[in-house]
């Protein structure tokens, strides 16, 4: 669905255990969308699949687990090499 | 020709609870409300159905609260059956936690004073120590020295309660009119009322003032008084987490959807709904001392609401002597009292007079001259 305008230098990270690639300057959400991952979370109440929507920190629909921390807004987190990203499945544990 | 048997002014939780009850009694009912941008405590509250601390200085308020809490289970079930909306009522007992021995002593003393009032019907409560509370709620932190537990306390999802009240009231045949702020109420010769709103005039046999803070201005138009003032309360809510707080406490509760609400301050304040970092920081620190795991949760929203506060903090229920058929109802615990308003108060209004047990709530109590 999304096509990159430029090819910035690649950045390797893992999503659900698989090594994948984003680009320098991506947010985690942008990298996932570019990889075709449109719904990286299931909602906390009904378990409905959802994905990044506003891309500016407002809607909270882009939540993922990053480096072991749950419920992070992937649109607000710059992608960094070696990040370990997982789907957010429902409510986080505390 | 009168358009309606009863006009309820105000579409907050108090007005809707009463309107639902009136419609259930077969009255043709209209609810006149302001628009989206209104001071509406019903959308801002902490959602406790709370008994343990209610009634110091006015025993009948304690009894009224207890009757409402006792009626809440059937009320919630009826709402669900009528609308399909579950209010998330949980009445498995609640805590007031103390972070020092002094705090715990003060809470214990307050409960004893409450219970030593003349005419008080005993309710179950106990002071629990840290270890006992930790068995029920393992998430408490080491600074919690103990707390007061009352098995009658609980909470709901107040936004879903609000939606269910709307749906049920309308399904019972009542007419809800937003963007109809009431400007004046004119008692008619021979009975009934002409109600001037910004949109149009409405004629009704009875009028019920349930306009929250708006009651202060409206009440004198029908020979009543409702000297209420705004008191600001602030609330924080965290991201949703798996359930870990198994009981409501008076300042921290986990909603049925997983978010943790931290509340709620009491500020005598100008009538605005700004939030402020000072008070919020104190609330967050105390909450984290009670439940250290909160430190790992993100706060996603904060907001402030305006409580509807009478001079002594107790509800005002009154009927007009000068213009029969006019009633006023206002309180600062409209969630807790929703069941009483729908099931007990509305039938009295439908019958045309408030029963004797509500006499202590008349605003005439504020007329007593002060001793020199
Ligand atoms: C921070 C906070 C925490 C709270 N926590 C709890 C709690 O845990 N448990 C509990 O039981 N209660 C709690 N409350 C109190 C509870 O929310 C209120 O008691 C309740 O919402 C009051 O309802 P109301 O309908 O009287 O007023 P409101 O909700 O303020 O509604 C009044 C309505 O009247 C309308 N209105 C005003 N003037 C006019 C007019 N001239 N014409 C037409 N319509 C008019 C307004 O638009 C509004 O819709 C809390 C309140 C706050 C602010
Ligand atoms: S996409 Fe809306 S908050 Fe991230």
Short mmCIF file of C-alpha atoms and ligand atoms in Angstrom, two decimals:
data_model
loop_
_atom_site.label_atom_id
_atom_site.label_comp_id
_atom_site.label_asym_id
_atom_site.label_seq_id
_atom_site.Cartn_x
_atom_site.Cartn_y
_atom_site.Cartn_z
CA UNK A 1 0.00 0.00 0.00
CA UNK A 2 2.81 2.45 0.83
CA UNK A 3 5.69 3.26 -1.51
CA UNK A 4 8.87 4.92 -0.31
CA UNK A 5 9.78 8.28 -1.79
CA UNK A 6 13.51 7.84 -1.11
CA UNK A 7 15.78 5.00 -0.20
CA UNK A 8 17.59 6.11 2.93
CA UNK A 9 20.21 3.81 4.49
CA UNK A 10 18.74 0.54 5.78
CA UNK A 11 18.27 -0.27 9.48
CA UNK A 12 17.86 -3.87 10.64
CA UNK A 13 15.47 -4.71 13.48
CA UNK A 14 13.31 -7.67 14.43
CA UNK A 15 9.53 -7.93 14.24
CA UNK A 16 7.92 -10.96 15.88
CA UNK A 17 11.32 -12.62 15.94
CA UNK A 18 12.12 -12.21 12.24
CA UNK A 19 14.95 -9.93 11.11
CA UNK A 20 13.49 -7.20 8.88
CA UNK A 21 14.59 -3.85 7.47
CA UNK A 22 13.45 -0.29 7.82
CA UNK A 23 15.16 2.90 6.71
CA UNK A 24 16.96 5.68 8.54
CA UNK A 25 14.47 8.33 9.55
CA UNK A 26 11.55 5.90 9.90
CA UNK A 27 9.43 5.79 12.98
CA UNK A 28 8.74 2.21 14.07
CA UNK A 29 5.18 2.63 12.73
CA UNK A 30 6.42 3.88 9.35
CA UNK A 31 8.83 0.96 9.08
CA UNK A 32 6.05 -1.54 9.87
CA UNK A 33 3.66 0.04 7.37
CA UNK A 34 6.37 -0.02 4.68
CA UNK A 35 6.81 -3.71 5.43
CA UNK A 36 3.11 -4.25 4.84
CA UNK A 37 2.23 -4.78 8.51
CA UNK A 38 -1.03 -2.87 8.68
CA UNK A 39 -2.41 -4.05 12.02
CA UNK A 40 0.37 -4.62 14.56
CA UNK A 41 -1.96 -4.62 17.57
CA UNK A 42 -5.17 -6.17 18.88
CA UNK A 43 -7.29 -3.81 20.97
CA UNK A 44 -7.34 -4.12 24.75
CA UNK A 45 -11.09 -4.58 25.16
CA UNK A 46 -12.51 -6.43 22.15
CA UNK A 47 -9.31 -7.82 20.62
CA UNK A 48 -9.95 -6.15 17.24
CA UNK A 49 -6.91 -5.79 14.95
CA UNK A 50 -5.79 -2.16 14.58
CA UNK A 51 -2.87 -0.25 13.17
CA UNK A 52 -1.27 3.19 12.91
CA UNK A 53 -3.82 5.80 11.98
CA UNK A 54 -2.88 9.38 12.87
CA UNK A 55 0.94 8.97 12.82
CA UNK A 56 1.22 11.87 15.23
CA UNK A 57 0.72 10.48 18.72
CA UNK A 58 -2.97 11.08 19.16
CA UNK A 59 -4.98 7.97 18.40
CA UNK A 60 -3.01 5.27 20.28
CA UNK A 61 -3.89 2.75 17.57
CA UNK A 62 -0.25 2.02 16.73
CA UNK A 63 0.71 0.35 20.03
CA UNK A 64 3.43 -2.30 19.93
CA UNK A 65 5.95 -3.81 22.32
CA UNK A 66 9.44 -2.35 21.81
CA UNK A 67 12.49 -3.81 23.55
CA UNK A 68 10.30 -5.50 26.13
CA UNK A 69 8.16 -2.47 26.97
CA UNK A 70 4.49 -2.89 26.07
CA UNK A 71 1.96 -0.35 24.78
CA UNK A 72 4.44 1.98 23.08
CA UNK A 73 3.17 4.34 20.42
CA UNK A 74 5.18 3.16 17.44
CA UNK A 75 4.55 6.37 15.48
CA UNK A 76 6.39 8.35 18.17
CA UNK A 77 9.47 6.12 18.44
CA UNK A 78 12.34 6.59 15.94
CA UNK A 79 13.54 3.26 14.56
CA UNK A 80 16.98 2.21 15.86
CA UNK A 81 19.23 -0.66 14.77
CA UNK A 82 18.57 -3.95 16.56
CA UNK A 83 15.21 -2.96 18.06
CA UNK A 84 13.09 -5.91 19.14
CA UNK A 85 9.49 -5.16 18.12
CA UNK A 86 6.51 -7.36 18.86
CA UNK A 87 2.79 -7.13 18.30
CA UNK A 88 0.72 -5.67 21.14
CA UNK A 89 -1.82 -8.33 21.92
CA UNK A 90 -4.63 -6.91 24.04
CA UNK A 91 -3.91 -5.47 27.47
CA UNK A 92 -0.35 -5.26 28.70
CA UNK A 93 0.70 -7.08 31.86
CA UNK A 94 2.09 -5.17 34.81
CA UNK B 1 -52.43 22.34 25.90
CA UNK B 2 -49.43 20.91 27.70
CA UNK B 3 -46.79 19.22 25.63
CA UNK B 4 -45.50 16.97 28.41
CA UNK B 5 -46.42 15.58 31.83
CA UNK B 6 -42.94 16.42 33.06
CA UNK B 7 -39.96 18.44 31.85
CA UNK B 8 -36.61 17.47 33.33
CA UNK B 9 -34.07 20.26 32.98
CA UNK B 10 -30.55 18.90 32.63
CA UNK B 11 -29.39 15.75 30.89
CA UNK B 12 -26.63 14.72 33.27
CA UNK B 13 -26.69 11.53 35.28
CA UNK B 14 -29.12 13.02 37.81
CA UNK B 15 -31.61 14.28 35.21
CA UNK B 16 -31.46 11.09 33.17
CA UNK B 17 -31.88 8.84 36.20
CA UNK B 18 -34.99 10.77 37.24
CA UNK B 19 -36.33 10.94 33.67
CA UNK B 20 -35.88 7.19 33.28
CA UNK B 21 -37.85 6.63 36.46
CA UNK B 22 -40.59 9.08 35.44
CA UNK B 23 -40.91 7.48 31.99
CA UNK B 24 -41.14 4.10 33.74
CA UNK B 25 -44.10 5.47 35.72
CA UNK B 26 -45.84 6.24 32.44
CA UNK B 27 -45.26 9.99 32.37
CA UNK B 28 -44.72 11.71 29.02
CA UNK B 29 -41.36 13.22 29.69
CA UNK B 30 -38.97 15.66 27.98
CA UNK B 31 -35.34 16.25 28.90
CA UNK B 32 -34.05 19.72 28.08
CA UNK B 33 -30.27 19.86 27.93
CA UNK B 34 -27.49 22.13 26.80
CA UNK B 35 -25.19 21.25 23.91
CA UNK B 36 -21.88 19.42 23.75
CA UNK B 37 -19.92 22.22 25.36
CA UNK B 38 -21.47 22.19 28.82
CA UNK B 39 -20.10 21.78 32.33
CA UNK B 40 -21.17 18.20 32.87
CA UNK B 41 -19.86 16.38 35.93
CA UNK B 42 -21.49 13.24 34.59
CA UNK B 43 -18.79 12.86 31.94
CA UNK B 44 -15.87 13.65 34.25
CA UNK B 45 -16.39 11.64 37.40
CA UNK B 46 -14.50 8.89 39.19
CA UNK B 47 -17.37 6.36 38.97
CA UNK B 48 -17.45 5.05 42.52
CA UNK B 49 -20.64 3.62 43.97
CA UNK B 50 -19.48 4.52 47.44
CA UNK B 51 -20.97 4.06 50.88
CA UNK B 52 -18.34 3.88 53.61
CA UNK B 53 -17.73 7.56 54.31
CA UNK B 54 -21.17 9.00 53.54
CA UNK B 55 -23.41 10.66 56.09
CA UNK B 56 -21.25 12.41 58.71
CA UNK B 57 -23.45 15.23 60.03
CA UNK B 58 -26.62 14.00 58.32
CA UNK B 59 -27.48 10.38 59.09
CA UNK B 60 -30.36 10.31 56.56
CA UNK B 61 -27.80 10.90 53.79
CA UNK B 62 -25.98 7.76 54.90
CA UNK B 63 -29.23 5.79 54.77
CA UNK B 64 -30.18 7.20 51.38
CA UNK B 65 -26.75 6.25 50.01
CA UNK B 66 -27.05 2.75 51.44
CA UNK B 67 -30.48 2.28 49.88
CA UNK B 68 -29.11 3.37 46.52
CA UNK B 69 -26.14 1.02 46.74
CA UNK B 70 -28.50 -1.81 47.67
CA UNK B 71 -30.74 -1.03 44.68
CA UNK B 72 -27.83 -0.72 42.25
CA UNK B 73 -27.55 -4.41 41.36
CA UNK B 74 -31.13 -4.72 40.09
CA UNK B 75 -30.88 -1.26 38.50
CA UNK B 76 -27.79 -2.27 36.50
CA UNK B 77 -29.43 -5.53 35.48
CA UNK B 78 -32.57 -3.70 34.26
CA UNK B 79 -30.46 -1.25 32.28
CA UNK B 80 -28.62 -4.12 30.63
CA UNK B 81 -31.82 -5.98 29.82
CA UNK B 82 -33.38 -2.82 28.34
CA UNK B 83 -30.43 -1.49 26.38
CA UNK B 84 -27.89 -4.29 26.01
CA UNK B 85 -25.32 -2.01 27.66
CA UNK B 86 -23.45 -3.46 30.63
CA UNK B 87 -22.52 -0.79 33.16
CA UNK B 88 -19.66 -2.84 34.58
CA UNK B 89 -21.00 -2.63 38.13
CA UNK B 90 -18.68 -4.28 40.65
CA UNK B 91 -19.77 -4.27 44.30
CA UNK B 92 -17.21 -6.51 45.94
CA UNK B 93 -16.16 -4.02 48.62
CA UNK B 94 -13.78 -1.08 48.56
CA UNK B 95 -10.90 0.41 50.50
CA UNK B 96 -9.72 3.74 51.81
CA UNK B 97 -5.98 3.09 52.09
CA UNK B 98 -3.70 4.86 54.56
CA UNK B 99 -0.01 5.65 54.00
CA UNK B 100 0.75 6.36 57.66
CA UNK B 101 -0.52 5.39 61.11
CA UNK B 102 -1.81 8.94 61.55
CA UNK B 103 -3.87 8.68 58.41
CA UNK B 104 -5.24 5.33 59.48
CA UNK B 105 -6.14 6.66 62.95
CA UNK B 106 -7.91 9.62 61.36
CA UNK B 107 -9.92 7.33 59.09
CA UNK B 108 -10.82 5.01 61.96
CA UNK B 109 -11.90 7.97 64.12
CA UNK B 110 -14.05 9.35 61.29
CA UNK B 111 -15.79 5.98 60.86
CA UNK B 112 -16.45 5.78 64.60
CA UNK B 113 -17.91 9.30 64.66
CA UNK B 114 -20.12 8.39 61.71
CA UNK B 115 -21.40 5.31 63.51
CA UNK B 116 -21.92 7.03 66.83
CA UNK B 117 -24.42 9.48 65.36
CA UNK B 118 -27.94 9.27 66.76
CA UNK B 119 -30.26 7.33 64.48
CA UNK B 120 -27.44 5.63 62.53
CA UNK B 121 -28.07 2.17 61.11
CA UNK B 122 -24.86 0.20 61.42
CA UNK B 123 -23.15 -0.77 58.18
CA UNK B 124 -20.40 -3.37 57.97
CA UNK B 125 -16.83 -2.00 57.91
CA UNK B 126 -13.47 -2.87 59.38
CA UNK B 127 -9.95 -1.61 59.65
CA UNK B 128 -7.57 -4.04 57.95
CA UNK B 129 -3.80 -4.23 58.34
CA UNK B 130 -1.26 -4.39 55.53
CA UNK B 131 -1.08 -8.20 55.43
CA UNK B 132 -4.84 -8.64 55.20
CA UNK B 133 -5.15 -6.10 52.39
CA UNK B 134 -2.19 -7.67 50.57
CA UNK B 135 -4.07 -10.97 50.41
CA UNK B 136 -6.94 -9.27 48.57
CA UNK B 137 -4.75 -6.90 46.56
CA UNK B 138 -1.16 -8.15 46.23
CA UNK B 139 -0.20 -4.98 44.31
CA UNK B 140 -0.17 -2.74 47.42
CA UNK B 141 3.17 -1.21 48.31
CA UNK B 142 5.10 -1.40 51.61
CA UNK B 143 4.02 2.11 52.63
CA UNK B 144 0.36 1.08 52.93
CA UNK B 145 -0.05 0.60 56.68
CA UNK B 146 -3.71 -0.43 56.48
CA UNK B 147 -7.08 0.78 55.42
CA UNK B 148 -10.81 0.87 55.97
CA UNK B 149 -12.71 -1.83 54.10
CA UNK B 150 -16.45 -1.71 53.52
CA UNK B 151 -18.06 -4.63 51.68
CA UNK B 152 -20.86 -2.40 50.32
CA UNK B 153 -18.52 -0.25 48.20
CA UNK B 154 -17.94 -0.62 44.49
CA UNK B 155 -17.69 1.11 41.13
CA UNK B 156 -19.10 1.18 37.60
CA UNK B 157 -18.07 2.31 34.14
CA UNK B 158 -19.65 5.75 34.32
CA UNK B 159 -19.53 6.53 30.60
CA UNK B 160 -21.40 3.34 29.84
CA UNK B 161 -23.83 4.11 32.65
CA UNK B 162 -24.45 7.47 30.99
CA UNK B 163 -25.03 5.87 27.60
CA UNK B 164 -27.32 3.21 29.08
CA UNK B 165 -29.38 5.86 30.89
CA UNK B 166 -29.80 7.78 27.64
CA UNK B 167 -30.80 4.70 25.66
CA UNK B 168 -33.19 3.42 28.30
CA UNK B 169 -34.87 6.78 28.87
CA UNK B 170 -35.49 7.24 25.17
CA UNK B 171 -36.66 3.63 24.74
CA UNK B 172 -39.21 4.28 27.48
CA UNK B 173 -40.68 7.02 25.32
CA UNK B 174 -39.02 10.14 26.73
CA UNK B 175 -37.90 12.93 24.38
CA UNK B 176 -34.29 14.10 24.70
CA UNK B 177 -33.67 17.62 23.40
CA UNK B 178 -30.02 18.76 23.36
CA UNK B 179 -29.23 22.39 22.48
CA UNK B 180 -32.30 23.48 24.45
CA UNK B 181 -30.73 25.52 27.29
CA UNK B 182 -33.51 26.76 29.52
CA UNK B 183 -33.63 30.52 29.92
CA UNK B 184 -36.68 31.05 32.09
CA UNK B 185 -39.42 29.01 33.70
CA UNK B 186 -42.79 30.71 34.04
CA UNK B 187 -45.35 29.13 36.37
CA UNK B 188 -48.77 29.29 34.73
CA UNK B 189 -51.98 30.45 36.41
CA UNK B 190 -53.94 27.31 37.22
CA UNK B 191 -50.85 25.11 37.27
CA UNK B 192 -48.15 23.90 34.97
CA UNK B 193 -45.11 25.65 33.57
CA UNK B 194 -44.05 27.44 30.43
CA UNK B 195 -40.38 26.80 29.81
CA UNK B 196 -38.48 29.20 27.57
CA UNK B 197 -35.48 27.61 25.89
CA UNK B 198 -33.07 29.05 23.34
CA UNK B 199 -34.72 26.82 20.75
CA UNK B 200 -38.44 27.04 21.57
CA UNK B 201 -41.06 27.12 24.34
CA UNK B 202 -42.23 23.95 26.06
CA UNK B 203 -45.29 23.50 28.27
CA UNK B 204 -45.25 20.87 31.00
CA UNK B 205 -47.39 19.97 33.99
CA UNK B 206 -44.35 19.34 36.17
CA UNK B 207 -40.80 20.59 36.09
CA UNK B 208 -37.79 18.89 37.65
CA UNK B 209 -34.64 20.96 38.02
CA UNK B 210 -31.68 18.64 37.51
CA UNK B 211 -29.35 21.11 35.83
CA UNK B 212 -26.35 20.58 38.09
CA UNK B 213 -24.65 23.94 38.63
CA UNK B 214 -27.40 25.53 36.51
CA UNK B 215 -29.91 24.86 39.29
CA UNK B 216 -28.61 27.83 41.29
CA UNK B 217 -29.99 30.22 38.68
CA UNK B 218 -33.16 28.30 37.79
CA UNK B 219 -34.48 27.38 41.26
CA UNK B 220 -35.66 30.87 42.34
CA UNK B 221 -37.86 31.03 39.21
CA UNK B 222 -40.12 28.39 40.76
CA UNK B 223 -39.87 29.35 44.44
CA UNK B 224 -36.99 27.01 45.23
CA UNK B 225 -33.36 27.45 46.27
CA UNK B 226 -30.29 25.50 45.16
CA UNK B 227 -27.20 27.33 46.41
CA UNK B 228 -24.66 25.09 44.67
CA UNK B 229 -21.09 26.02 43.78
CA UNK B 230 -18.47 24.39 41.55
CA UNK B 231 -15.72 22.35 43.20
CA UNK B 232 -13.01 21.17 40.84
CA UNK B 233 -11.72 17.60 40.81
CA UNK B 234 -8.86 16.28 38.70
CA UNK B 235 -8.35 12.77 37.43
CA UNK B 236 -5.52 10.92 35.66
CA UNK B 237 -5.96 7.76 33.66
CA UNK B 238 -3.27 5.32 32.56
CA UNK B 239 -2.96 3.07 29.57
CA UNK B 240 -4.98 -0.14 29.76
CA UNK B 241 -3.37 -3.02 31.60
CA UNK B 242 -4.36 -6.56 32.51
CA UNK B 243 -6.51 -6.61 35.69
CA UNK B 244 -4.43 -6.26 38.87
CA UNK B 245 -6.55 -4.05 41.19
CA UNK B 246 -9.32 -6.32 42.32
CA UNK B 247 -11.17 -3.75 44.46
CA UNK B 248 -11.95 -0.07 44.11
CA UNK B 249 -10.21 2.32 46.47
CA UNK B 250 -11.33 5.85 47.11
CA UNK B 251 -8.47 7.37 45.07
CA UNK B 252 -7.26 4.61 42.72
CA UNK B 253 -9.36 2.19 40.71
CA UNK B 254 -8.87 0.03 37.66
CA UNK B 255 -11.74 0.25 35.21
CA UNK B 256 -13.37 -2.82 33.74
CA UNK B 257 -11.50 -2.01 30.52
CA UNK B 258 -8.09 -1.98 32.18
CA UNK B 259 -7.14 1.69 32.55
CA UNK B 260 -6.25 2.86 36.04
CA UNK B 261 -7.97 6.03 37.21
CA UNK B 262 -6.24 8.14 39.82
CA UNK B 263 -8.34 10.77 41.48
CA UNK B 264 -9.71 12.85 42.68
CA UNK B 265 -8.78 16.16 44.10
CA UNK B 266 -11.16 18.57 45.81
CA UNK B 267 -10.36 22.16 44.94
CA UNK B 268 -12.37 25.22 45.74
CA UNK B 269 -11.67 26.87 42.46
CA UNK B 270 -12.81 29.21 39.78
CA UNK B 271 -15.33 27.51 37.53
CA UNK B 272 -13.02 26.17 34.87
CA UNK B 273 -11.82 22.72 34.02
CA UNK B 274 -8.08 23.30 33.62
CA UNK B 275 -5.75 20.66 35.00
CA UNK B 276 -2.65 21.62 36.92
CA UNK B 277 0.69 19.84 37.35
CA UNK B 278 1.03 20.56 41.08
CA UNK B 279 -2.03 18.70 42.27
CA UNK B 280 -1.69 15.99 39.66
CA UNK B 281 1.89 15.28 40.76
CA UNK B 282 0.78 14.78 44.38
CA UNK B 283 -2.06 12.50 43.29
CA UNK B 284 0.31 10.44 41.15
CA UNK B 285 2.91 10.15 43.93
CA UNK B 286 0.38 8.96 46.49
CA UNK B 287 -1.12 6.50 44.04
CA UNK B 288 2.31 5.11 43.26
CA UNK B 289 3.07 4.72 46.96
CA UNK B 290 -0.13 2.70 47.29
CA UNK B 291 0.53 0.61 44.16
CA UNK B 292 4.21 0.83 43.10
CA UNK B 293 3.53 -0.98 39.82
CA UNK B 294 1.75 2.17 38.63
CA UNK B 295 5.22 3.62 38.11
CA UNK B 296 5.58 1.47 35.00
CA UNK B 297 2.29 2.60 33.44
CA UNK B 298 1.94 5.61 31.17
CA UNK B 299 -0.63 8.27 31.96
CA UNK B 300 -2.59 8.81 28.75
CA UNK B 301 -5.01 11.54 29.81
CA UNK B 302 -5.78 13.94 32.59
CA UNK B 303 -8.91 15.99 32.99
CA UNK B 304 -10.81 18.09 35.46
CA UNK B 305 -14.51 18.25 36.22
CA UNK B 306 -16.71 20.45 38.33
CA UNK B 307 -18.58 18.88 41.21
CA UNK B 308 -21.98 20.27 42.07
CA UNK B 309 -21.51 21.19 45.74
CA UNK B 310 -24.07 22.47 48.22
CA UNK B 311 -23.01 24.51 51.29
CA UNK B 312 -22.96 21.43 53.56
CA UNK B 313 -22.08 18.92 50.85
CA UNK B 314 -25.38 17.02 51.09
CA UNK B 315 -27.97 16.66 48.32
CA UNK B 316 -30.84 19.06 47.87
CA UNK B 317 -34.24 17.51 47.14
CA UNK B 318 -37.12 19.89 47.39
CA UNK B 319 -40.62 20.59 46.15
CA UNK B 320 -41.98 24.06 45.63
CA UNK B 321 -44.69 25.32 47.95
CA UNK B 322 -45.26 28.49 45.93
CA UNK B 323 -45.63 26.69 42.59
CA UNK B 324 -46.69 23.07 43.15
CA UNK B 325 -45.31 20.66 40.58
CA UNK B 326 -41.77 22.07 40.62
CA UNK B 327 -39.00 19.93 42.10
CA UNK B 328 -35.24 20.26 42.42
CA UNK B 329 -32.65 17.47 42.73
CA UNK B 330 -28.94 18.00 43.00
CA UNK B 331 -26.06 16.15 44.63
CA UNK B 332 -22.34 15.53 44.39
CA UNK B 333 -22.52 11.73 44.15
CA UNK B 334 -24.87 11.29 41.24
CA UNK B 335 -23.36 7.96 40.19
CA UNK B 336 -23.78 6.38 43.61
CA UNK B 337 -27.29 7.80 43.89
CA UNK B 338 -28.41 6.97 40.33
CA UNK B 339 -30.38 3.92 41.47
CA UNK B 340 -32.12 5.86 44.26
CA UNK B 341 -32.98 8.68 41.88
CA UNK B 342 -34.51 6.35 39.30
CA UNK B 343 -36.21 3.86 41.61
CA UNK B 344 -37.11 5.88 44.73
CA UNK B 345 -37.12 9.60 43.95
CA UNK B 346 -38.80 9.49 40.52
CA UNK B 347 -41.90 7.66 41.79
CA UNK B 348 -42.34 10.37 44.46
CA UNK B 349 -42.13 13.09 41.81
CA UNK B 350 -44.59 11.16 39.65
CA UNK B 351 -46.94 10.96 42.62
CA UNK B 352 -46.62 14.72 43.12
CA UNK B 353 -44.89 14.88 46.47
CA UNK B 354 -41.64 13.95 48.17
CA UNK B 355 -41.95 11.43 51.02
CA UNK B 356 -41.14 12.40 54.60
CA UNK B 357 -37.71 10.68 54.65
CA UNK B 358 -36.52 13.26 52.12
CA UNK B 359 -37.54 16.23 54.31
CA UNK B 360 -34.00 16.62 55.76
CA UNK B 361 -32.72 17.37 52.25
CA UNK B 362 -34.84 20.47 51.73
CA UNK B 363 -32.82 23.63 51.03
CA UNK B 364 -34.77 25.20 53.90
CA UNK B 365 -32.00 23.78 56.12
CA UNK B 366 -29.78 26.64 54.90
CA UNK B 367 -32.25 29.26 56.18
CA UNK B 368 -31.52 28.57 59.86
CA UNK B 369 -30.14 31.81 61.31
CA UNK B 370 -26.55 31.58 62.48
CA UNK B 371 -26.03 31.96 66.23
CA UNK B 372 -24.26 35.23 67.04
C1 LIG C 1 -13.88 14.80 39.42
C2 LIG C 1 -15.22 14.26 39.87
C3 LIG C 1 -15.29 13.00 40.45
C4 LIG C 1 -16.53 12.47 40.84
N1 LIG C 1 -16.57 11.20 41.35
C5 LIG C 1 -17.76 10.65 41.66
C6 LIG C 1 -17.82 9.31 42.12
O1 LIG C 1 -16.80 8.61 42.21
N2 LIG C 1 -19.05 8.79 42.46
C7 LIG C 1 -20.19 9.54 42.37
O2 LIG C 1 -21.25 9.03 42.71
N3 LIG C 1 -20.16 10.81 41.92
C8 LIG C 1 -18.97 11.37 41.56
N4 LIG C 1 -18.93 12.66 41.08
C9 LIG C 1 -20.15 13.44 41.06
C10 LIG C 1 -21.06 13.15 39.92
O3 LIG C 1 -20.36 13.16 38.70
C11 LIG C 1 -22.14 14.22 39.97
O4 LIG C 1 -22.85 14.10 41.17
C12 LIG C 1 -23.10 14.10 38.89
O5 LIG C 1 -22.49 14.04 37.64
C13 LIG C 1 -24.01 15.29 38.92
O6 LIG C 1 -24.91 15.11 37.89
P1 LIG C 1 -25.87 16.24 37.45
O7 LIG C 1 -26.71 15.62 36.41
O8 LIG C 1 -26.51 16.86 38.63
O9 LIG C 1 -24.92 17.39 36.88
P2 LIG C 1 -24.12 17.49 35.50
O10 LIG C 1 -23.50 16.23 35.10
O11 LIG C 1 -23.22 18.68 35.66
O12 LIG C 1 -25.24 17.78 34.45
C14 LIG C 1 -26.01 18.94 34.47
C15 LIG C 1 -26.66 19.05 33.14
O13 LIG C 1 -27.56 20.13 33.16
C16 LIG C 1 -27.41 20.87 31.97
N5 LIG C 1 -27.85 22.23 32.20
C17 LIG C 1 -27.30 23.18 33.00
N6 LIG C 1 -27.99 24.33 32.91
C18 LIG C 1 -29.00 24.10 32.04
C19 LIG C 1 -30.06 24.90 31.52
N7 LIG C 1 -30.23 26.17 31.89
N8 LIG C 1 -30.91 24.34 30.62
C20 LIG C 1 -30.76 23.05 30.22
N9 LIG C 1 -29.79 22.24 30.70
C21 LIG C 1 -28.92 22.77 31.59
C22 LIG C 1 -25.94 20.74 31.63
O14 LIG C 1 -25.73 20.96 30.26
C23 LIG C 1 -25.68 19.29 32.02
O15 LIG C 1 -25.94 18.40 30.97
C24 LIG C 1 -17.71 13.23 40.68
C25 LIG C 1 -17.63 14.48 40.09
C26 LIG C 1 -16.42 15.00 39.67
C27 LIG C 1 -16.38 16.33 39.03
S1 LIG C 2 -0.67 6.30 14.89
FE1 LIG C 2 -1.95 7.48 16.17
S2 LIG C 2 -0.85 7.49 18.02
FE2 LIG C 2 0.44 6.43 16.70
#
